[in-house]
Tab-separated table of C-alpha atoms and ligand atoms in Angstrom:
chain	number	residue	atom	x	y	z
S	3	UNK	CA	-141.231	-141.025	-139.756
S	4	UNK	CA	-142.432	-140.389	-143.125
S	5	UNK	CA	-141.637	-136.468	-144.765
S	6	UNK	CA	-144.703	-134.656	-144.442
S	7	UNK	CA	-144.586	-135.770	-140.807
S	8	UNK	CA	-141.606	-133.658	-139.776
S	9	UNK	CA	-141.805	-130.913	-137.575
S	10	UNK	CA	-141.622	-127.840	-139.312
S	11	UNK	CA	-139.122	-125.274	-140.088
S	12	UNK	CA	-136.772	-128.393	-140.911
S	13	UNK	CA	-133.815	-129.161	-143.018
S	14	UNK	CA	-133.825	-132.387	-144.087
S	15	UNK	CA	-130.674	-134.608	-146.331
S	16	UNK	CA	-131.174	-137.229	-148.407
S	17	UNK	CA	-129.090	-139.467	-147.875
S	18	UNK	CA	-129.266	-141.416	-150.985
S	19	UNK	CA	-128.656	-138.156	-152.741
S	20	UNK	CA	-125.139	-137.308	-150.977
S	21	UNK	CA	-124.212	-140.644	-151.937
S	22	UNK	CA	-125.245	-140.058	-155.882
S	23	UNK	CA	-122.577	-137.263	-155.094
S	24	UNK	CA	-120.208	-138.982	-153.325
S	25	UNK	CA	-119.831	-141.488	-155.986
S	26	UNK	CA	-119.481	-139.000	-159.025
S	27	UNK	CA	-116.237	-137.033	-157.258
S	28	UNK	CA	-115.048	-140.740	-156.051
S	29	UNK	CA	-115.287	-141.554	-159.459
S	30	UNK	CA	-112.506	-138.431	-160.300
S	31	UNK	CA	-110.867	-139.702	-157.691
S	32	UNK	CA	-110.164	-143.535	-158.682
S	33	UNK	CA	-109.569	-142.605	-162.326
S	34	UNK	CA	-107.379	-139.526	-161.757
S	35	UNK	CA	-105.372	-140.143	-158.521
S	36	UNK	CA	-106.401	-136.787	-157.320
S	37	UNK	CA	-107.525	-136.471	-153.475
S	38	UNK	CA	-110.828	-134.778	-152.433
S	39	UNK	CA	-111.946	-133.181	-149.225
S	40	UNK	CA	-114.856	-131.754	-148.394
S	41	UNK	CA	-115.356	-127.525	-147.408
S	42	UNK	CA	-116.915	-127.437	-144.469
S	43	UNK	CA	-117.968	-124.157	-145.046
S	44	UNK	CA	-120.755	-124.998	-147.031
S	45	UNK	CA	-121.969	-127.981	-145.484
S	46	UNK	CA	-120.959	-129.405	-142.153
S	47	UNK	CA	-123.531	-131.904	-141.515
S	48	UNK	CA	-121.958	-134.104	-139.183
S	49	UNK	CA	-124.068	-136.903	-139.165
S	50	UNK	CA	-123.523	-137.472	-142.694
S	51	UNK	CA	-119.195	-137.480	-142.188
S	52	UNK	CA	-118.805	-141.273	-141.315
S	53	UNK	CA	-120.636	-141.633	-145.111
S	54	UNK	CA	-118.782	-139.260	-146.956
S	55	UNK	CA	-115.480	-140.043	-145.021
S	56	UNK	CA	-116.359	-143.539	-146.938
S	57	UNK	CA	-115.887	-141.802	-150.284
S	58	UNK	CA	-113.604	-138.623	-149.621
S	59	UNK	CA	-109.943	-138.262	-148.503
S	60	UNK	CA	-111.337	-135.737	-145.591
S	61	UNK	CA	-112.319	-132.308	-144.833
S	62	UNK	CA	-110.927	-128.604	-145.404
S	63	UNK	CA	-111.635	-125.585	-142.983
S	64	UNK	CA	-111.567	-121.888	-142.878
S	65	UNK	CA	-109.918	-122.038	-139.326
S	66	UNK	CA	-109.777	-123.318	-136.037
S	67	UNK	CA	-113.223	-124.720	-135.422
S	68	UNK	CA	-114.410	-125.945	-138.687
S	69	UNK	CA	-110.582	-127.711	-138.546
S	70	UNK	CA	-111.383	-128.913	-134.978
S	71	UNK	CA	-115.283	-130.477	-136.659
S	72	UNK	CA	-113.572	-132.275	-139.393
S	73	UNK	CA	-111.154	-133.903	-137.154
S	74	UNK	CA	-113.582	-135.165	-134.387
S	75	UNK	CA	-115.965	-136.109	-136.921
S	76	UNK	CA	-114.350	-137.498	-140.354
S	77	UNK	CA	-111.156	-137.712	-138.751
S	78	UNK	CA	-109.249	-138.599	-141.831
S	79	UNK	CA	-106.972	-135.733	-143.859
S	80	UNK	CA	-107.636	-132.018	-142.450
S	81	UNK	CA	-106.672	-129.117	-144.378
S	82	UNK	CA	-106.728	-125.689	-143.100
S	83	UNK	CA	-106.706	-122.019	-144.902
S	84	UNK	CA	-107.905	-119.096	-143.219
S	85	UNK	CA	-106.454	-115.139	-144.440
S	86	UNK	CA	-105.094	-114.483	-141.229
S	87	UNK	CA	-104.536	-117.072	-137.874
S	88	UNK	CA	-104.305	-116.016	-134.824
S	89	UNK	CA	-101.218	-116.542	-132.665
S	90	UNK	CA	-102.980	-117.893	-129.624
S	91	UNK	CA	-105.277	-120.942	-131.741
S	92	UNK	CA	-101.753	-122.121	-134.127
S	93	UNK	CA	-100.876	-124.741	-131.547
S	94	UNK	CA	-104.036	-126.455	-132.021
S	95	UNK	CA	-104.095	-126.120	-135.313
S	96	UNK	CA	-101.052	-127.272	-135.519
S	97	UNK	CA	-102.243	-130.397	-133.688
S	98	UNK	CA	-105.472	-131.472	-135.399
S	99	UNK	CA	-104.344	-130.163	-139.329
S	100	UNK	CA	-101.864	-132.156	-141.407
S	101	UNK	CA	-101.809	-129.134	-144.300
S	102	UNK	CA	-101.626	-125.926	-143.372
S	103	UNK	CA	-102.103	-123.393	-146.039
S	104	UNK	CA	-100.780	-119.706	-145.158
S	105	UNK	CA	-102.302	-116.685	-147.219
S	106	UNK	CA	-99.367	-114.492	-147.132
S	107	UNK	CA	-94.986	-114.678	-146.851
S	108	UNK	CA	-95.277	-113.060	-143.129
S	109	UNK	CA	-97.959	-115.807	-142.536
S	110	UNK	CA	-95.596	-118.412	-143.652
S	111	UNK	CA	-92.886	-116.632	-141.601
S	112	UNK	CA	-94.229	-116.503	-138.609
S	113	UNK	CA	-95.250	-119.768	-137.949
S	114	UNK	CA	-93.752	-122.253	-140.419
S	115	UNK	CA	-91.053	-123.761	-137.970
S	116	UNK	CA	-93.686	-124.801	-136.025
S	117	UNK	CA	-95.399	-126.430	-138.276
S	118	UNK	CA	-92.707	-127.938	-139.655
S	119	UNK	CA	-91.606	-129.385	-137.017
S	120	UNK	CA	-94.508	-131.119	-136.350
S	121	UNK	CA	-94.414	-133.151	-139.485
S	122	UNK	CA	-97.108	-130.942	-140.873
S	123	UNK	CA	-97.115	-129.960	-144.767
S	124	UNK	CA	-97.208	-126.201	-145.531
S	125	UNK	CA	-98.809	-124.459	-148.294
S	126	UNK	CA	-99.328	-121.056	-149.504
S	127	UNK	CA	-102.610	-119.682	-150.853
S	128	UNK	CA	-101.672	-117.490	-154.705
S	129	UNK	CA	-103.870	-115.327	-156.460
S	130	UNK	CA	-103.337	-115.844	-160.515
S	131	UNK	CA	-105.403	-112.562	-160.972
S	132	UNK	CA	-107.632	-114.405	-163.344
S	133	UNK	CA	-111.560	-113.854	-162.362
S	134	UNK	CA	-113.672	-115.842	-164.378
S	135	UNK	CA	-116.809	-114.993	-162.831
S	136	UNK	CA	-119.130	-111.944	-163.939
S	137	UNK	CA	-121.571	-110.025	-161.573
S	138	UNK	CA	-120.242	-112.056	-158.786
S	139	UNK	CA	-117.620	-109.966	-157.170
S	140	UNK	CA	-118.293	-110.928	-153.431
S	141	UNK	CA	-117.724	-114.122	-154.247
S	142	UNK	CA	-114.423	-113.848	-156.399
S	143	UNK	CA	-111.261	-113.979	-154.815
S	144	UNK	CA	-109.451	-112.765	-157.780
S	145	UNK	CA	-111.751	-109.173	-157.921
S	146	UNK	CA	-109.764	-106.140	-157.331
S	147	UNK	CA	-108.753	-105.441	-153.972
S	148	UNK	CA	-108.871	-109.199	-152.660
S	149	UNK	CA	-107.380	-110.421	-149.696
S	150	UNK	CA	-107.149	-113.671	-150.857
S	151	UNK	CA	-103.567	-115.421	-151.557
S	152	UNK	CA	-100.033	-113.949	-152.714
S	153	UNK	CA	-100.222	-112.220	-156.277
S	154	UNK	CA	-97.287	-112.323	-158.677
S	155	UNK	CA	-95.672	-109.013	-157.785
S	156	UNK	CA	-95.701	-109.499	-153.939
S	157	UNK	CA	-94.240	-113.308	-155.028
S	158	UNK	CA	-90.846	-113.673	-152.797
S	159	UNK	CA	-89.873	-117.363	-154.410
S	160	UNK	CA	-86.562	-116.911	-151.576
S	161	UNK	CA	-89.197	-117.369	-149.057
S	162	UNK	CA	-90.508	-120.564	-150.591
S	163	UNK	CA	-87.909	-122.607	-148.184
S	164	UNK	CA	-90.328	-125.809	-146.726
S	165	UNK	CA	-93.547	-125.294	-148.387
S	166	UNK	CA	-94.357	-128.007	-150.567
S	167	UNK	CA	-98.339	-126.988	-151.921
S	168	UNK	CA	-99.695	-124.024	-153.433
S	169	UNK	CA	-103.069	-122.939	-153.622
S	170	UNK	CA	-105.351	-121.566	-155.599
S	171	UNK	CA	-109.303	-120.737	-155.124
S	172	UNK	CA	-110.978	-118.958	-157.382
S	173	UNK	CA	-114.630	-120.495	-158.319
S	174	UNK	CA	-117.601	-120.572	-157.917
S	175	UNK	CA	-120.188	-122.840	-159.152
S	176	UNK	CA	-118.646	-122.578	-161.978
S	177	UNK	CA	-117.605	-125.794	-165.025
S	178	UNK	CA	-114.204	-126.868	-165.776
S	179	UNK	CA	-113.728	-124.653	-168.706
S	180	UNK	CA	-113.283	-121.618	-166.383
S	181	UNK	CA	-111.031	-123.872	-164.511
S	182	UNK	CA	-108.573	-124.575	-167.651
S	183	UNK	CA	-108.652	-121.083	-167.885
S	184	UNK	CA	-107.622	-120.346	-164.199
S	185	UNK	CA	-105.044	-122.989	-164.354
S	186	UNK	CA	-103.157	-121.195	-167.731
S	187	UNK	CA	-103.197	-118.822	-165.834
S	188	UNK	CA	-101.292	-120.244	-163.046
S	189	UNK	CA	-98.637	-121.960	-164.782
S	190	UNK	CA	-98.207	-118.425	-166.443
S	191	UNK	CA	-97.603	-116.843	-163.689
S	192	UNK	CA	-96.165	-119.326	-161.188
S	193	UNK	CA	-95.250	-121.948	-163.491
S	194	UNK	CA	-91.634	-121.579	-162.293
S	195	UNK	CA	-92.322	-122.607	-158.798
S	196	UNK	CA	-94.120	-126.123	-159.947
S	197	UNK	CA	-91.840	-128.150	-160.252
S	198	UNK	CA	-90.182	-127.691	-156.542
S	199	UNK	CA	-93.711	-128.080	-155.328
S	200	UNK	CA	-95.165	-131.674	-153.855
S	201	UNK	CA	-98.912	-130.702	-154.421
S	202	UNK	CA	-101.353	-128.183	-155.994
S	203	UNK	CA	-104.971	-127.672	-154.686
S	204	UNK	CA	-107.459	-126.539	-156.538
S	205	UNK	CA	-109.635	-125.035	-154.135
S	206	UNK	CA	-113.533	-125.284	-154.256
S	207	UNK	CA	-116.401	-123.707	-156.400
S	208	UNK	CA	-116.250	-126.501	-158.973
S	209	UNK	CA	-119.995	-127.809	-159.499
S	210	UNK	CA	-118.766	-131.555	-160.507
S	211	UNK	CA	-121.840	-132.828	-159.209
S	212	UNK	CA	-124.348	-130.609	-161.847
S	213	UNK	CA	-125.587	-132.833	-164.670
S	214	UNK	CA	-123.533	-130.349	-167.390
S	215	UNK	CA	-120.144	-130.358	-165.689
S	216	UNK	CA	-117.462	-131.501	-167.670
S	217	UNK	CA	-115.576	-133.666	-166.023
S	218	UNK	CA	-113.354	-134.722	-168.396
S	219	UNK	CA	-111.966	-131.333	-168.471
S	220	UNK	CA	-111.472	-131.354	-164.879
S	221	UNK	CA	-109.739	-134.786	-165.726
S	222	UNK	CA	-107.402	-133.537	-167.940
S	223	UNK	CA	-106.524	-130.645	-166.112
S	224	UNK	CA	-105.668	-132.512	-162.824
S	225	UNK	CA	-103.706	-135.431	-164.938
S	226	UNK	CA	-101.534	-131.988	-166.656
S	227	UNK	CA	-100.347	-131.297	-163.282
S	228	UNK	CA	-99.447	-134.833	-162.294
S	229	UNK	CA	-97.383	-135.330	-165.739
S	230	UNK	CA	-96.356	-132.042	-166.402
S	231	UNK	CA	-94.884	-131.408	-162.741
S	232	UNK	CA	-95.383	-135.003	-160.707
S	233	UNK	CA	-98.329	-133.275	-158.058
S	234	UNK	CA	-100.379	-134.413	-156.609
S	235	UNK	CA	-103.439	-132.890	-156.876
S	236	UNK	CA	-105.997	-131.871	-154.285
S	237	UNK	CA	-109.709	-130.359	-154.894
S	238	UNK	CA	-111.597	-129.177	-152.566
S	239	UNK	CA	-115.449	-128.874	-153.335
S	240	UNK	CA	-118.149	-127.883	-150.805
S	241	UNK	CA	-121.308	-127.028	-152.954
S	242	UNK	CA	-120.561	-130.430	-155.149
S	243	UNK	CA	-120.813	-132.840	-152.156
S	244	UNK	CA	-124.318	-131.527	-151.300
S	245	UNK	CA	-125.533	-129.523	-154.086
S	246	UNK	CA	-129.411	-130.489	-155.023
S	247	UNK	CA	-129.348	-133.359	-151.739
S	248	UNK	CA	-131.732	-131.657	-149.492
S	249	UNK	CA	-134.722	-129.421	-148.275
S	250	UNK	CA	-136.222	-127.211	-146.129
S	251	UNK	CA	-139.968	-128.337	-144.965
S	252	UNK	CA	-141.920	-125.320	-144.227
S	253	UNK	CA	-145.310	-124.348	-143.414
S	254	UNK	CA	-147.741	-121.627	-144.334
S	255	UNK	CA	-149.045	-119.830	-141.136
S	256	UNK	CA	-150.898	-117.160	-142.246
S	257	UNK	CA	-152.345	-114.901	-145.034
S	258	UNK	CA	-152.058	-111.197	-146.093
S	259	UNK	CA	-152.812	-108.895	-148.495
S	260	UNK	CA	-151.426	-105.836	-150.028
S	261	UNK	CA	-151.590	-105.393	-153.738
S	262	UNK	CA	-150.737	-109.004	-153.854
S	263	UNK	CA	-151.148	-112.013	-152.315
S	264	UNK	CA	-148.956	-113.108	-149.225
S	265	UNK	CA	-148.159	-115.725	-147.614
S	266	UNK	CA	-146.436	-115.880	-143.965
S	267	UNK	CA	-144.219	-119.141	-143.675
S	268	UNK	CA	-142.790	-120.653	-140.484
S	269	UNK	CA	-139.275	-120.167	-141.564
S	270	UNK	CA	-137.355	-116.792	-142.623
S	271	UNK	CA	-134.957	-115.648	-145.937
S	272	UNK	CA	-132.926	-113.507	-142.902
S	273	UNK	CA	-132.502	-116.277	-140.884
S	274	UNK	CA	-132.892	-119.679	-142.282
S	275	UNK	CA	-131.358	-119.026	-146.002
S	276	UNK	CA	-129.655	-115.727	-145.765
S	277	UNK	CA	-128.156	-116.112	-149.158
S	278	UNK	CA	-131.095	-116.007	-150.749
S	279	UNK	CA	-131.168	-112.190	-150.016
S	280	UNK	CA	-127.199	-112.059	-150.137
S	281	UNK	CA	-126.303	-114.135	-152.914
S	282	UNK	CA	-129.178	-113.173	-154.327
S	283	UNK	CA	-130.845	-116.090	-155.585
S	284	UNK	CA	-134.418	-117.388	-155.815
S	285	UNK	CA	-134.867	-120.931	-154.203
S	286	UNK	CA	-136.597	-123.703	-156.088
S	287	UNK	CA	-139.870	-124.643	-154.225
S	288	UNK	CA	-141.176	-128.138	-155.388
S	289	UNK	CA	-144.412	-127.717	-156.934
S	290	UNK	CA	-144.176	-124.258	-157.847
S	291	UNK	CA	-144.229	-121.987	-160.836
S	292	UNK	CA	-143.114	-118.899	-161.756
S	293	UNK	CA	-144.842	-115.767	-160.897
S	294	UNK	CA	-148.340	-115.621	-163.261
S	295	UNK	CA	-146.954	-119.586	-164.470
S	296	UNK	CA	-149.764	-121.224	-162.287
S	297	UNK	CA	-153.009	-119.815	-161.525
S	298	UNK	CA	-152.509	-118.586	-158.005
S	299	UNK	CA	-149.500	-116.413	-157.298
S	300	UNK	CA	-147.993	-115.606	-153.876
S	301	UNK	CA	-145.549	-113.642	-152.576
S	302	UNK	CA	-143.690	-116.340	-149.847
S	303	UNK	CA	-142.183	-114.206	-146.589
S	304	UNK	CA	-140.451	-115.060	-143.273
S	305	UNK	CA	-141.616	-114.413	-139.912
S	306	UNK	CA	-139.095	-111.945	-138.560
S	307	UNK	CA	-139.994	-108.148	-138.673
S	308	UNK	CA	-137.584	-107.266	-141.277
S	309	UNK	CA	-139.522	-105.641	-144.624
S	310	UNK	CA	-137.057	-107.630	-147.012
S	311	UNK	CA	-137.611	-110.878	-145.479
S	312	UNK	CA	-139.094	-112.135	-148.844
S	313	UNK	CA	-138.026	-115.353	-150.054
S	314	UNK	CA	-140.094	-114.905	-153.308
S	315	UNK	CA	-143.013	-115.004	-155.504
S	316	UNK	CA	-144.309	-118.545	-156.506
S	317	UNK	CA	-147.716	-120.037	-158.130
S	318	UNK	CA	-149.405	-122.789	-157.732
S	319	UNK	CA	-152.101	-124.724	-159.103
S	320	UNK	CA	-154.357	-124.334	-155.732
S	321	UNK	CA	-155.101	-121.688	-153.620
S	322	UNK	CA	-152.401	-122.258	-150.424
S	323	UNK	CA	-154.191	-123.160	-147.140
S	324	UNK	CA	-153.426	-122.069	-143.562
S	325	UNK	CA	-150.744	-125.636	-142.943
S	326	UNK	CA	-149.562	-126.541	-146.420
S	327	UNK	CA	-146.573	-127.450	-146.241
S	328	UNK	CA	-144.106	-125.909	-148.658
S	329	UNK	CA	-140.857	-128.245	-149.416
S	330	UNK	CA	-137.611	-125.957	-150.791
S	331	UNK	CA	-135.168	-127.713	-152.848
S	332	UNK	CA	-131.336	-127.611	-153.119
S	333	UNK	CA	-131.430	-126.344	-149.105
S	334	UNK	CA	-128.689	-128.386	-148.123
S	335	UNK	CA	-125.323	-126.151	-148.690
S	336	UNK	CA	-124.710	-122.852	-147.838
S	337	UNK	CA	-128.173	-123.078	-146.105
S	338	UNK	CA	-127.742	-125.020	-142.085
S	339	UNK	CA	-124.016	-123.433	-141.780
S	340	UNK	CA	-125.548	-119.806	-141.848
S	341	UNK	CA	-128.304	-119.552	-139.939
S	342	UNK	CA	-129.053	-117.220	-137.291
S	343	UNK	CA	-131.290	-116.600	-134.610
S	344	UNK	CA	-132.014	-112.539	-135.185
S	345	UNK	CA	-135.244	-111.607	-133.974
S	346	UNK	CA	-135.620	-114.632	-132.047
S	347	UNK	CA	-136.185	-116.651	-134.827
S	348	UNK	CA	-136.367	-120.350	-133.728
S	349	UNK	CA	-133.669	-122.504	-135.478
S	350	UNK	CA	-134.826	-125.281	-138.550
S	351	UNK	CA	-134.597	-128.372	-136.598
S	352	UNK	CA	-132.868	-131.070	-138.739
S	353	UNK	CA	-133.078	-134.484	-140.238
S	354	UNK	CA	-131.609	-137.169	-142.528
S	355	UNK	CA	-133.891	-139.243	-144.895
S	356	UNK	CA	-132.827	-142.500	-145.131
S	357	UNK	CA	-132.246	-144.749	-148.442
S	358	UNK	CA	-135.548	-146.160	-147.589
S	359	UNK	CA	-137.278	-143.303	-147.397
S	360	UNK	CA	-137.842	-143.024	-143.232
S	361	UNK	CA	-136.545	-139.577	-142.175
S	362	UNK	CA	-135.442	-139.160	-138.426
S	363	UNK	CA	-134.547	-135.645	-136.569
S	364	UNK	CA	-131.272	-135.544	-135.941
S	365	UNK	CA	-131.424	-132.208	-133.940
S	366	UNK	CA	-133.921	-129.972	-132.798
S	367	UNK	CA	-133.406	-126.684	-131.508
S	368	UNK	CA	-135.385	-124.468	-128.834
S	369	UNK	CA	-135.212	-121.424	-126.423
S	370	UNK	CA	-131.594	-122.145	-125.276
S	371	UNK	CA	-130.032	-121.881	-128.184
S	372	UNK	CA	-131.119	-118.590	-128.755
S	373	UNK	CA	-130.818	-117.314	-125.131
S	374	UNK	CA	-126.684	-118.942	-125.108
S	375	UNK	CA	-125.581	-116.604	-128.116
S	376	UNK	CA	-126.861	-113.529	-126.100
S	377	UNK	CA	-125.738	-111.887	-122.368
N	22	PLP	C1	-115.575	-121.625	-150.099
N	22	PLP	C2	-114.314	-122.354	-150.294
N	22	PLP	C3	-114.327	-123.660	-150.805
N	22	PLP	C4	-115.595	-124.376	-151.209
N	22	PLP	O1	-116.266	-123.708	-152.224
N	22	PLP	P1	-117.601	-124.305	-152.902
N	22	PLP	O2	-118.045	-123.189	-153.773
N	22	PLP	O3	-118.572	-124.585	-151.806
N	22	PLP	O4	-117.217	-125.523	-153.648
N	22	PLP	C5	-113.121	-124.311	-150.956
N	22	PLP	N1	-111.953	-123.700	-150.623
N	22	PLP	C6	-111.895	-122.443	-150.124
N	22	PLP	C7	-110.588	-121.845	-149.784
N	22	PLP	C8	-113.073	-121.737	-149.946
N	22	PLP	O5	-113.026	-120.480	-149.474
């Protein structure tokens, strides 16, 4: 079916912009050597894994069941870091992940026989203590207070006895300057411990696919690891592999006013892109303005009863009408991996556009699925 004959709320991937994607970090990947797997986290679209397994070495996961998706689905390398696992989900784990990356020494302790016996390469998650991200604290792993991997003074190198990675996340959508930066860092303080070491990973939050990333910085840092210490290198992008590939298709149900104009949509900030109110961030909405930009200006809303479900305020060149359809861009990550079904809210159903153009639903989603979370 063509776009504008989608059911609405609905997520929709482009295909043929995935692929632009795919072959930009395939590109690192033939010139540099380096491996890349995809974060689940922000975009599990399974549909889409027998394309990007074409490209990438595989997936990473934040635990059990995104470890468990990745498998089934791409089935190639999985990689595994969560803060904490629990005792009772480590054989499975064990059984589906071929890295396994630990977040602390009693971590590592407590279940890296087990993993080593079972062929399976162990890693540990550090913390260089290097944020390079401002007004961003909820998403910086190196802010004060983090949970996130060993810092130097808890470092116990006599520990280090089988593990063959380290770790490091720390970005987020951010360029490869700020990950030179992180990696001085690293060799600063854990230096020492490189050259034992098999393999580095450099986590996620790298925007390689944005048109001002600077890839040949990210080059040269991965090929300073592979000289300087003989790693190999691993990244681990989420937000690059989908970043500007899809939408959400909305439509406008109704009309209020208050001081402003406003306009009720079939879809919610709360529910259907909750970090647009936790992040926070403004979503681009194709044919829009800014606020006052275009002659008619309204403030867009979701349909739960929450006040702040507000996704923003937009103009246009034409009054809206009860049924125009409203197209957001850039809804692919972070976006069908969070929603929720407060209030009710029914779920975006969702859909792939093909390289020719013709979109098809891939999933739609109704009464169950709201009724099967609840008891
Ligand atoms: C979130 C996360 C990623 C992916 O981050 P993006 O910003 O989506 O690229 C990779 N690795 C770890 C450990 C993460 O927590």
């Amino acid at each position: 079916m063509r776009f504008d004959e989608l059911p609405t709320p609905c997520f929709v991937v482009d295909e043929a912009l995935i692929e632009k994607n795919l072959k930009i970090l395939s590109g690192v990947m033939q010139r540099t050597g380096a491996k890349i797997v995809l974060a689940q986290k922000a975009f599990s679209m399974t549909t889409l894994y027998p394309l990007i397994g074409e490209y990438l070495s595989g997936t990473t996961a934040s635990g059990l069941f995104e470890a468990r998706l990745g498998y089934e689905e791409m089935g190639k390398e999985t990689h595994v870091f969560a803060p904490a696992y629990r005792e009772d989900e480590m054989d499975e784990i064990i059984s589906i992940c071929d890295h396994i990356i630990f977040n602390s020494f009693s971590q590592l302790e407590k279940f890296k026989d087990k993993a080593l016996q079972a062929g399976r390469k162990i890693g540990l998650r550090i913390n260089p203590e290097c944020s390079t991200q401002v007004g961003h604290e909820i998403y910086d792993p190196c802010s004060t207070g983090s949970r996130f991997g060993v810092v130097r003074d808890q470092f116990r190198p006599e520990l280090l006895d089988g593990v063959t990675g380290l770790h490091f996340h720390t970005l987020c959508q951010q360029n490869s300057d700020d990950l030179e930066t992180t990696l001085n860092a690293v060799e600063e303080k854990f230096g020492e411990w490189l050259p034992q070491m098999e393999w580095i990973n450099f986590g996620g939050g790298h925007h390689i696919t944005r048109d001002d990333y600077d890839i040949a910085t990210l080059e040269a840092c991965i090929q300073r690891m592979q000289d300087k210490y003989g790693l190999e290198v691993y990244l681990e992008p989420g937000e690059a592999v989908a970043l500007n590939a899809g939408y959400l298709t909305t439509s406008v149900l109704d009309f209020h006013k208050n001081g402003m104009d406003i306009a009720i949509l079939d879809t919610s900030a709360t529910c259907h892109m909750p970090d647009v109110l936790e992040m926070p961030y403004r979503p681009p909405l194709l044919g829009s303005g800014e606020a006052g930009e275009k002659p008619f200006t309204y403030r867009l809303t979701g349909q739960t009863c929450l006040t702040g479900d507000v996704i923003g305020d937009y103009s246009f060149d034409q009054p809206l009408k009860i049924g125009d359809r409203l197209v957001f861009g850039d809804m692919a990550i972070y976006s069908m991996v969070k929603t929720n079904t407060f209030n009710g809210m029914p779920l975006p159903a969702i859909a792939v556009q093909g390289k020719d153009g013709d979109c098809r639903v891939v999933r739609e989603f109704g009464y169950q699925d709201f009724k099967m979370r609840l008891a």
